[in-house]
Structure formats: C-alpha cells, structure tokens
Amino acid sequence: MVSKDELEKVLWSIALPGFAQILNKQLIKGILFIGLEIFINVQANFNQIIIRSFNGQIGEAIAETNYQWLMFYPCLYFFAIWDGFQNAEGNKSPLAFLPFVFSAYFVTVGLIYSPYFKINDTLIGPMWLPMLALPFGILTGFIIRYILLRFLYKTDKI
C-alpha cells in the first residue's frame, strides 16, 4: 500500500520533476532536477509541442519537436518521480522501481515512433503517443515485478 507521503511526492513530481526532492529536503537534488527539466524542455520545444498537440496541430508539433533532446525527458521525468517516491516516508517495497523504469522505456519508444504512428490514418504525435504508451509501461513493470517477486525471490510480499 502506498503511504500518503509517497502519493504526495509522486503527484508533486508529476507536476514538475524536483518538487518531491524539495519536499524531502533534498534541495540541491531538487534544484538540479528542476533545472534539467527546464533545460531539456526548452531545448526540445516541449511546451510548444504541448500547446500544438492540445490544439490538434499534430503535424506542426512533430515539425517543432527536437527529438534528440526530447528523448532525454522520459528518463529524467520518471527517475525524478521514482526518486521522490523512494525517499518519501512509507513502506519500501522491493523492486518498486520497475514500473517507473518500464514507463520511461515505453514512453521513449512511443516518442520514437510518434512522427509515423497512426491510428485510423491519424497521426498521434510526440505528446499523445508517448502518453498512450505509458499504461503499457506501468503494466509491464508491475508484471515483471510480480514475476520476479513471486518466482525468483519466492516471496508473497507483493
């Protein structure tokens, strides 16, 4: 079960990587995450991608995307969320990092295919396709965690 503190840190990290670290009194790490997030965000044109995607301008969003920079974003984002979760007060579940890791993997793969992947002949784009890939990353992480805990570690602590 996730503690109230862990949930709070995850939700603040979703809002902006680094906020959970500041709440955990890890100021240098928090400021570093916030700085990296802003730097990568600006280099990748991510805010413009978000605005264009919400306005249905997927082609323009794809054209403005700097994929070389944006591919760093999922790993930074999910690492910051995991770090905030890990350093919050609460139960420390074994292998709890796996859903975060696989989320980063799947979102990155979604980003890679976003300029080409279509559903019903409609481009999904660099914001929506990675978001659609996220539940599959979370689910894969939980399944692999379950398998490892159940069969390799032979434990019922899931």
JSON list of C-alpha atoms in Angstrom, two decimals:
[
{"chain": "A", "resi": 1, "resn": "MET", "atom": "CA", "xyz": [0.00, 0.00, 0.00]},
{"chain": "A", "resi": 2, "resn": "VAL", "atom": "CA", "xyz": [1.26, 3.47, -0.89]},
{"chain": "A", "resi": 3, "resn": "SER", "atom": "CA", "xyz": [1.55, 5.89, 2.02]},
{"chain": "A", "resi": 4, "resn": "LYS", "atom": "CA", "xyz": [0.03, 9.36, 1.96]},
{"chain": "A", "resi": 5, "resn": "ASP", "atom": "CA", "xyz": [3.56, 10.84, 1.89]},
{"chain": "A", "resi": 6, "resn": "GLU", "atom": "CA", "xyz": [4.61, 8.66, -1.06]},
{"chain": "A", "resi": 7, "resn": "LEU", "atom": "CA", "xyz": [1.48, 9.62, -3.01]},
{"chain": "A", "resi": 8, "resn": "GLU", "atom": "CA", "xyz": [2.07, 13.31, -2.27]},
{"chain": "A", "resi": 9, "resn": "LYS", "atom": "CA", "xyz": [5.66, 13.10, -3.54]},
{"chain": "A", "resi": 10, "resn": "VAL", "atom": "CA", "xyz": [4.64, 11.23, -6.70]},
{"chain": "A", "resi": 11, "resn": "LEU", "atom": "CA", "xyz": [1.92, 13.77, -7.50]},
{"chain": "A", "resi": 12, "resn": "TRP", "atom": "CA", "xyz": [4.25, 16.74, -6.97]},
{"chain": "A", "resi": 13, "resn": "SER", "atom": "CA", "xyz": [6.89, 15.06, -9.16]},
{"chain": "A", "resi": 14, "resn": "ILE", "atom": "CA", "xyz": [4.32, 14.55, -11.90]},
{"chain": "A", "resi": 15, "resn": "ALA", "atom": "CA", "xyz": [3.62, 18.29, -11.73]},
{"chain": "A", "resi": 16, "resn": "LEU", "atom": "CA", "xyz": [7.33, 19.12, -12.02]},
{"chain": "A", "resi": 17, "resn": "PRO", "atom": "CA", "xyz": [10.36, 16.89, -11.51]},
{"chain": "A", "resi": 18, "resn": "GLY", "atom": "CA", "xyz": [12.29, 18.15, -8.50]},
{"chain": "A", "resi": 19, "resn": "PHE", "atom": "CA", "xyz": [9.35, 19.25, -6.35]},
{"chain": "A", "resi": 20, "resn": "ALA", "atom": "CA", "xyz": [9.32, 15.97, -4.39]},
{"chain": "A", "resi": 21, "resn": "GLN", "atom": "CA", "xyz": [13.03, 16.28, -3.69]},
{"chain": "A", "resi": 22, "resn": "ILE", "atom": "CA", "xyz": [12.48, 19.79, -2.31]},
{"chain": "A", "resi": 23, "resn": "LEU", "atom": "CA", "xyz": [9.66, 18.45, -0.13]},
{"chain": "A", "resi": 24, "resn": "ASN", "atom": "CA", "xyz": [12.05, 15.69, 1.01]},
{"chain": "A", "resi": 25, "resn": "LYS", "atom": "CA", "xyz": [14.52, 18.46, 1.98]},
{"chain": "A", "resi": 26, "resn": "GLN", "atom": "CA", "xyz": [16.97, 17.44, -0.74]},
{"chain": "A", "resi": 27, "resn": "LEU", "atom": "CA", "xyz": [17.34, 20.98, -2.06]},
{"chain": "A", "resi": 28, "resn": "ILE", "atom": "CA", "xyz": [20.39, 20.54, -4.30]},
{"chain": "A", "resi": 29, "resn": "LYS", "atom": "CA", "xyz": [18.92, 17.46, -5.97]},
{"chain": "A", "resi": 30, "resn": "GLY", "atom": "CA", "xyz": [15.54, 19.18, -6.34]},
{"chain": "A", "resi": 31, "resn": "ILE", "atom": "CA", "xyz": [17.03, 22.28, -7.90]},
{"chain": "A", "resi": 32, "resn": "LEU", "atom": "CA", "xyz": [19.14, 20.11, -10.22]},
{"chain": "A", "resi": 33, "resn": "PHE", "atom": "CA", "xyz": [16.05, 18.17, -11.40]},
{"chain": "A", "resi": 34, "resn": "ILE", "atom": "CA", "xyz": [14.08, 21.38, -11.92]},
{"chain": "A", "resi": 35, "resn": "GLY", "atom": "CA", "xyz": [16.99, 22.94, -13.83]},
{"chain": "A", "resi": 36, "resn": "LEU", "atom": "CA", "xyz": [17.44, 19.87, -16.02]},
{"chain": "A", "resi": 37, "resn": "GLU", "atom": "CA", "xyz": [13.71, 19.69, -16.68]},
{"chain": "A", "resi": 38, "resn": "ILE", "atom": "CA", "xyz": [13.58, 23.33, -17.77]},
{"chain": "A", "resi": 39, "resn": "PHE", "atom": "CA", "xyz": [16.73, 22.97, -19.89]},
{"chain": "A", "resi": 40, "resn": "ILE", "atom": "CA", "xyz": [15.53, 19.85, -21.70]},
{"chain": "A", "resi": 41, "resn": "ASN", "atom": "CA", "xyz": [12.02, 21.30, -22.03]},
{"chain": "A", "resi": 42, "resn": "VAL", "atom": "CA", "xyz": [13.36, 24.43, -23.75]},
{"chain": "A", "resi": 43, "resn": "GLN", "atom": "CA", "xyz": [15.83, 22.55, -25.96]},
{"chain": "A", "resi": 44, "resn": "ALA", "atom": "CA", "xyz": [13.13, 20.10, -27.10]},
{"chain": "A", "resi": 45, "resn": "ASN", "atom": "CA", "xyz": [10.45, 22.80, -27.62]},
{"chain": "A", "resi": 46, "resn": "PHE", "atom": "CA", "xyz": [8.24, 20.72, -25.34]},
{"chain": "A", "resi": 47, "resn": "ASN", "atom": "CA", "xyz": [5.87, 23.48, -24.22]},
{"chain": "A", "resi": 48, "resn": "GLN", "atom": "CA", "xyz": [5.18, 24.41, -27.85]},
{"chain": "A", "resi": 49, "resn": "ILE", "atom": "CA", "xyz": [4.60, 20.71, -28.63]},
{"chain": "A", "resi": 50, "resn": "ILE", "atom": "CA", "xyz": [2.07, 20.51, -25.81]},
{"chain": "A", "resi": 51, "resn": "ILE", "atom": "CA", "xyz": [0.23, 23.63, -26.97]},
{"chain": "A", "resi": 52, "resn": "ARG", "atom": "CA", "xyz": [0.10, 22.48, -30.59]},
{"chain": "A", "resi": 53, "resn": "SER", "atom": "CA", "xyz": [-0.97, 18.95, -29.59]},
{"chain": "A", "resi": 54, "resn": "PHE", "atom": "CA", "xyz": [-3.85, 20.24, -27.47]},
{"chain": "A", "resi": 55, "resn": "ASN", "atom": "CA", "xyz": [-4.94, 22.38, -30.41]},
{"chain": "A", "resi": 56, "resn": "GLY", "atom": "CA", "xyz": [-4.91, 19.41, -32.79]},
{"chain": "A", "resi": 57, "resn": "GLN", "atom": "CA", "xyz": [-1.91, 20.70, -34.75]},
{"chain": "A", "resi": 58, "resn": "ILE", "atom": "CA", "xyz": [-0.06, 17.38, -34.70]},
{"chain": "A", "resi": 59, "resn": "GLY", "atom": "CA", "xyz": [1.93, 17.97, -37.90]},
{"chain": "A", "resi": 60, "resn": "GLU", "atom": "CA", "xyz": [3.20, 21.28, -36.57]},
{"chain": "A", "resi": 61, "resn": "ALA", "atom": "CA", "xyz": [4.01, 19.67, -33.21]},
{"chain": "A", "resi": 62, "resn": "ILE", "atom": "CA", "xyz": [6.05, 16.98, -34.97]},
{"chain": "A", "resi": 63, "resn": "ALA", "atom": "CA", "xyz": [7.88, 19.60, -37.05]},
{"chain": "A", "resi": 64, "resn": "GLU", "atom": "CA", "xyz": [8.81, 21.62, -33.95]},
{"chain": "A", "resi": 65, "resn": "THR", "atom": "CA", "xyz": [9.98, 18.63, -31.91]},
{"chain": "A", "resi": 66, "resn": "ASN", "atom": "CA", "xyz": [13.68, 18.33, -31.27]},
{"chain": "A", "resi": 67, "resn": "TYR", "atom": "CA", "xyz": [13.72, 14.56, -30.80]},
{"chain": "A", "resi": 68, "resn": "GLN", "atom": "CA", "xyz": [17.40, 14.49, -29.85]},
{"chain": "A", "resi": 69, "resn": "TRP", "atom": "CA", "xyz": [16.57, 16.49, -26.72]},
{"chain": "A", "resi": 70, "resn": "LEU", "atom": "CA", "xyz": [13.06, 15.23, -26.03]},
{"chain": "A", "resi": 71, "resn": "MET", "atom": "CA", "xyz": [14.27, 11.63, -25.78]},
{"chain": "A", "resi": 72, "resn": "PHE", "atom": "CA", "xyz": [16.06, 12.59, -22.53]},
{"chain": "A", "resi": 73, "resn": "TYR", "atom": "CA", "xyz": [12.82, 13.78, -20.97]},
{"chain": "A", "resi": 74, "resn": "PRO", "atom": "CA", "xyz": [11.08, 10.45, -20.12]},
{"chain": "A", "resi": 75, "resn": "CYS", "atom": "CA", "xyz": [14.11, 9.07, -18.26]},
{"chain": "A", "resi": 76, "resn": "LEU", "atom": "CA", "xyz": [14.62, 12.28, -16.28]},
{"chain": "A", "resi": 77, "resn": "TYR", "atom": "CA", "xyz": [10.91, 12.57, -15.59]},
{"chain": "A", "resi": 78, "resn": "PHE", "atom": "CA", "xyz": [10.36, 9.02, -14.33]},
{"chain": "A", "resi": 79, "resn": "PHE", "atom": "CA", "xyz": [13.65, 8.90, -12.44]},
{"chain": "A", "resi": 80, "resn": "ALA", "atom": "CA", "xyz": [12.68, 12.07, -10.57]},
{"chain": "A", "resi": 81, "resn": "ILE", "atom": "CA", "xyz": [9.27, 10.60, -9.76]},
{"chain": "A", "resi": 82, "resn": "TRP", "atom": "CA", "xyz": [10.83, 7.35, -8.54]},
{"chain": "A", "resi": 83, "resn": "ASP", "atom": "CA", "xyz": [13.46, 9.21, -6.51]},
{"chain": "A", "resi": 84, "resn": "GLY", "atom": "CA", "xyz": [10.80, 11.31, -4.80]},
{"chain": "A", "resi": 85, "resn": "PHE", "atom": "CA", "xyz": [8.74, 8.18, -4.12]},
{"chain": "A", "resi": 86, "resn": "GLN", "atom": "CA", "xyz": [11.76, 6.25, -2.86]},
{"chain": "A", "resi": 87, "resn": "ASN", "atom": "CA", "xyz": [12.82, 8.98, -0.46]},
{"chain": "A", "resi": 88, "resn": "ALA", "atom": "CA", "xyz": [9.33, 9.60, 0.93]},
{"chain": "A", "resi": 89, "resn": "GLU", "atom": "CA", "xyz": [8.28, 8.12, 4.24]},
{"chain": "A", "resi": 90, "resn": "GLY", "atom": "CA", "xyz": [6.42, 4.85, 3.89]},
{"chain": "A", "resi": 91, "resn": "ASN", "atom": "CA", "xyz": [6.79, 1.20, 3.05]},
{"chain": "A", "resi": 92, "resn": "LYS", "atom": "CA", "xyz": [9.80, 0.34, 0.97]},
{"chain": "A", "resi": 93, "resn": "SER", "atom": "CA", "xyz": [8.60, -2.35, -1.40]},
{"chain": "A", "resi": 94, "resn": "PRO", "atom": "CA", "xyz": [11.21, -4.48, -3.13]},
{"chain": "A", "resi": 95, "resn": "LEU", "atom": "CA", "xyz": [11.64, -3.78, -6.83]},
{"chain": "A", "resi": 96, "resn": "ALA", "atom": "CA", "xyz": [9.25, -0.81, -6.64]},
{"chain": "A", "resi": 97, "resn": "PHE", "atom": "CA", "xyz": [11.36, 0.94, -9.26]},
{"chain": "A", "resi": 98, "resn": "LEU", "atom": "CA", "xyz": [10.32, -1.43, -12.07]},
{"chain": "A", "resi": 99, "resn": "PRO", "atom": "CA", "xyz": [7.04, 0.31, -13.06]},
{"chain": "A", "resi": 100, "resn": "PHE", "atom": "CA", "xyz": [8.91, 3.63, -13.22]},
{"chain": "A", "resi": 101, "resn": "VAL", "atom": "CA", "xyz": [11.72, 2.15, -15.33]},
{"chain": "A", "resi": 102, "resn": "PHE", "atom": "CA", "xyz": [9.40, 0.46, -17.80]},
{"chain": "A", "resi": 103, "resn": "SER", "atom": "CA", "xyz": [7.28, 3.61, -18.00]},
{"chain": "A", "resi": 104, "resn": "ALA", "atom": "CA", "xyz": [10.38, 5.51, -19.12]},
{"chain": "A", "resi": 105, "resn": "TYR", "atom": "CA", "xyz": [11.20, 2.79, -21.68]},
{"chain": "A", "resi": 106, "resn": "PHE", "atom": "CA", "xyz": [7.72, 2.65, -23.17]},
{"chain": "A", "resi": 107, "resn": "VAL", "atom": "CA", "xyz": [7.26, 6.43, -23.26]},
{"chain": "A", "resi": 108, "resn": "THR", "atom": "CA", "xyz": [10.62, 6.77, -25.03]},
{"chain": "A", "resi": 109, "resn": "VAL", "atom": "CA", "xyz": [9.64, 4.14, -27.61]},
{"chain": "A", "resi": 110, "resn": "GLY", "atom": "CA", "xyz": [6.31, 5.94, -28.09]},
{"chain": "A", "resi": 111, "resn": "LEU", "atom": "CA", "xyz": [8.24, 9.13, -28.69]},
{"chain": "A", "resi": 112, "resn": "ILE", "atom": "CA", "xyz": [10.50, 7.45, -31.26]},
{"chain": "A", "resi": 113, "resn": "TYR", "atom": "CA", "xyz": [7.51, 6.21, -33.29]},
{"chain": "A", "resi": 114, "resn": "SER", "atom": "CA", "xyz": [5.40, 9.35, -32.82]},
{"chain": "A", "resi": 115, "resn": "PRO", "atom": "CA", "xyz": [6.20, 11.00, -36.18]},
{"chain": "A", "resi": 116, "resn": "TYR", "atom": "CA", "xyz": [4.94, 7.94, -38.08]},
{"chain": "A", "resi": 117, "resn": "PHE", "atom": "CA", "xyz": [2.47, 6.00, -35.94]},
{"chain": "A", "resi": 118, "resn": "LYS", "atom": "CA", "xyz": [-1.15, 6.42, -36.97]},
{"chain": "A", "resi": 119, "resn": "ILE", "atom": "CA", "xyz": [-4.45, 5.22, -35.57]},
{"chain": "A", "resi": 120, "resn": "ASN", "atom": "CA", "xyz": [-7.21, 5.22, -38.21]},
{"chain": "A", "resi": 121, "resn": "ASP", "atom": "CA", "xyz": [-4.92, 7.23, -40.53]},
{"chain": "A", "resi": 122, "resn": "THR", "atom": "CA", "xyz": [-4.46, 9.90, -37.85]},
{"chain": "A", "resi": 123, "resn": "LEU", "atom": "CA", "xyz": [-1.03, 10.86, -36.56]},
{"chain": "A", "resi": 124, "resn": "ILE", "atom": "CA", "xyz": [-0.93, 10.74, -32.78]},
{"chain": "A", "resi": 125, "resn": "GLY", "atom": "CA", "xyz": [2.15, 12.92, -32.35]},
{"chain": "A", "resi": 126, "resn": "PRO", "atom": "CA", "xyz": [5.01, 13.45, -29.90]},
{"chain": "A", "resi": 127, "resn": "MET", "atom": "CA", "xyz": [2.83, 14.18, -26.90]},
{"chain": "A", "resi": 128, "resn": "TRP", "atom": "CA", "xyz": [-0.14, 11.82, -27.22]},
{"chain": "A", "resi": 129, "resn": "LEU", "atom": "CA", "xyz": [1.60, 8.62, -28.41]},
{"chain": "A", "resi": 130, "resn": "PRO", "atom": "CA", "xyz": [4.07, 8.57, -25.50]},
{"chain": "A", "resi": 131, "resn": "MET", "atom": "CA", "xyz": [1.15, 9.16, -23.13]},
{"chain": "A", "resi": 132, "resn": "LEU", "atom": "CA", "xyz": [-0.74, 6.26, -24.71]},
{"chain": "A", "resi": 133, "resn": "ALA", "atom": "CA", "xyz": [2.36, 4.08, -24.23]},
{"chain": "A", "resi": 134, "resn": "LEU", "atom": "CA", "xyz": [2.55, 4.92, -20.51]},
{"chain": "A", "resi": 135, "resn": "PRO", "atom": "CA", "xyz": [-0.10, 2.46, -19.22]},
{"chain": "A", "resi": 136, "resn": "PHE", "atom": "CA", "xyz": [1.66, -0.36, -21.08]},
{"chain": "A", "resi": 137, "resn": "GLY", "atom": "CA", "xyz": [4.95, 0.60, -19.41]},
{"chain": "A", "resi": 138, "resn": "ILE", "atom": "CA", "xyz": [3.37, 0.70, -15.96]},
{"chain": "A", "resi": 139, "resn": "LEU", "atom": "CA", "xyz": [1.61, -2.62, -16.53]},
{"chain": "A", "resi": 140, "resn": "THR", "atom": "CA", "xyz": [4.76, -4.28, -17.89]},
{"chain": "A", "resi": 141, "resn": "GLY", "atom": "CA", "xyz": [6.74, -3.03, -14.87]},
{"chain": "A", "resi": 142, "resn": "PHE", "atom": "CA", "xyz": [4.18, -4.41, -12.44]},
{"chain": "A", "resi": 143, "resn": "ILE", "atom": "CA", "xyz": [4.02, -7.76, -14.27]},
{"chain": "A", "resi": 144, "resn": "ILE", "atom": "CA", "xyz": [7.81, -8.14, -14.31]},
{"chain": "A", "resi": 145, "resn": "ARG", "atom": "CA", "xyz": [7.96, -7.09, -10.66]},
{"chain": "A", "resi": 146, "resn": "TYR", "atom": "CA", "xyz": [5.28, -9.64, -9.79]},
{"chain": "A", "resi": 147, "resn": "ILE", "atom": "CA", "xyz": [7.13, -12.41, -11.65]},
{"chain": "A", "resi": 148, "resn": "LEU", "atom": "CA", "xyz": [10.45, -11.57, -10.02]},
{"chain": "A", "resi": 149, "resn": "LEU", "atom": "CA", "xyz": [8.99, -11.34, -6.55]},
{"chain": "A", "resi": 150, "resn": "ARG", "atom": "CA", "xyz": [6.84, -14.42, -6.91]},
{"chain": "A", "resi": 151, "resn": "PHE", "atom": "CA", "xyz": [9.18, -16.80, -8.65]},
{"chain": "A", "resi": 152, "resn": "LEU", "atom": "CA", "xyz": [12.73, -15.61, -8.23]},
{"chain": "A", "resi": 153, "resn": "TYR", "atom": "CA", "xyz": [12.55, -14.24, -4.71]},
{"chain": "A", "resi": 154, "resn": "LYS", "atom": "CA", "xyz": [9.89, -16.75, -3.64]},
{"chain": "A", "resi": 155, "resn": "THR", "atom": "CA", "xyz": [8.07, -14.23, -1.51]},
{"chain": "A", "resi": 156, "resn": "ASP", "atom": "CA", "xyz": [4.48, -13.27, -1.01]},
{"chain": "A", "resi": 157, "resn": "LYS", "atom": "CA", "xyz": [5.36, -9.62, -0.33]},
{"chain": "A", "resi": 158, "resn": "ILE", "atom": "CA", "xyz": [3.92, -8.11, -3.47]}
]
